GROMACS .gro file of C-alpha atoms in nm:
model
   62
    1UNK     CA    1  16.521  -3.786   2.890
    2UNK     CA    2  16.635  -4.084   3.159
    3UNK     CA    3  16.393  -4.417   3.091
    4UNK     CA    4  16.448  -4.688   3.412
    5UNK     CA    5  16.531  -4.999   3.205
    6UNK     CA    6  16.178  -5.162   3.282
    7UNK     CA    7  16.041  -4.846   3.075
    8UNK     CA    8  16.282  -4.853   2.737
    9UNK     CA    9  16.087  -5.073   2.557
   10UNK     CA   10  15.776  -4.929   2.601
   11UNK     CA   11  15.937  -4.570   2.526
   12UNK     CA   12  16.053  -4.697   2.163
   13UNK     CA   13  15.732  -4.819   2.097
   14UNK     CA   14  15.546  -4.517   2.182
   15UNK     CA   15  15.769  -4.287   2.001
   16UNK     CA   16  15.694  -4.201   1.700
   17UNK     CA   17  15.755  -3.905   1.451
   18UNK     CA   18  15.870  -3.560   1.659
   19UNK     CA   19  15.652  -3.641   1.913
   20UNK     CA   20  15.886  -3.928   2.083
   21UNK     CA   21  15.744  -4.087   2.422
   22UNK     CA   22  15.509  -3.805   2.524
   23UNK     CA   23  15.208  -3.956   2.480
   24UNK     CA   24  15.337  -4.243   2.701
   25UNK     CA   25  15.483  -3.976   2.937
   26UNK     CA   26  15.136  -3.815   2.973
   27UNK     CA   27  14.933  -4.139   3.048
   28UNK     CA   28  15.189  -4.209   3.344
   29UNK     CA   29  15.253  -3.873   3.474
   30UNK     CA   30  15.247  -4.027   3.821
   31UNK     CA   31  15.636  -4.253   3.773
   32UNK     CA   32  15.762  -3.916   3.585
   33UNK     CA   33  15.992  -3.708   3.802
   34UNK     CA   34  16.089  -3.330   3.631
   35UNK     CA   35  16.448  -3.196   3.750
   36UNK     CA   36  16.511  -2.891   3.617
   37UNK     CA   37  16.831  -2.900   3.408
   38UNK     CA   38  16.786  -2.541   3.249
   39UNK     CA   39  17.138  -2.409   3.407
   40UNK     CA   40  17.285  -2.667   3.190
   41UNK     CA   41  17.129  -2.584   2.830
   42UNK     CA   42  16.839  -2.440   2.693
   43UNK     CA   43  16.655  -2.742   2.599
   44UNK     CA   44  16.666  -2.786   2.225
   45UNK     CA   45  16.612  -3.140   2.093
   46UNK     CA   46  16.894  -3.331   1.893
   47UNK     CA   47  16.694  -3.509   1.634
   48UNK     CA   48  16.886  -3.502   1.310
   49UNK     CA   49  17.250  -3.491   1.246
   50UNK     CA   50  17.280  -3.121   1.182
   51UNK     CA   51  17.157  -3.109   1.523
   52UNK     CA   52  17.453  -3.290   1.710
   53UNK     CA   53  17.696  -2.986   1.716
   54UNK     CA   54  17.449  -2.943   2.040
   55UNK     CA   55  17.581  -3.222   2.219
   56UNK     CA   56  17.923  -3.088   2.443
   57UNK     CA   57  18.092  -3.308   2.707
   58UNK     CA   58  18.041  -3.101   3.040
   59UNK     CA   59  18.326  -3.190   3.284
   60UNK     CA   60  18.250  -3.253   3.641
   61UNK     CA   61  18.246  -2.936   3.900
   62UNK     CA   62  18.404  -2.960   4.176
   0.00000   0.00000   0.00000
């Protein structure tokens, strides 16, 4: 999830619990652009720290 700087505040106060900035998301599904990353990884959230063996470092392709 990408928040335009103007947004980030507003994102950390409307997340809350597992349910992060969705609610926010929802009420302004018109400035909300999907790309579909699902080549890249399944989608699984990283929320706690047994979660961050998740996170790899993709290198560029040429």
């Amino acid at each position: 999830m990408l928040f335009d700087e103007s947004w980030t505040s507003r994102a950390a106060a409307a997340a809350h619990g597992d349910v992060g900035a969705r609610d926010l998301l929802e009420t302004h599904r018109a400035v909300v652009d999907l790309v579909d990353c699902s080549d890249l990884d399944d989608g699984a959230d990283v929320d706690v720290p047994k979660d961050l063996h998740r996170l790899t470092v993709v290198s560029s392709r040429d």
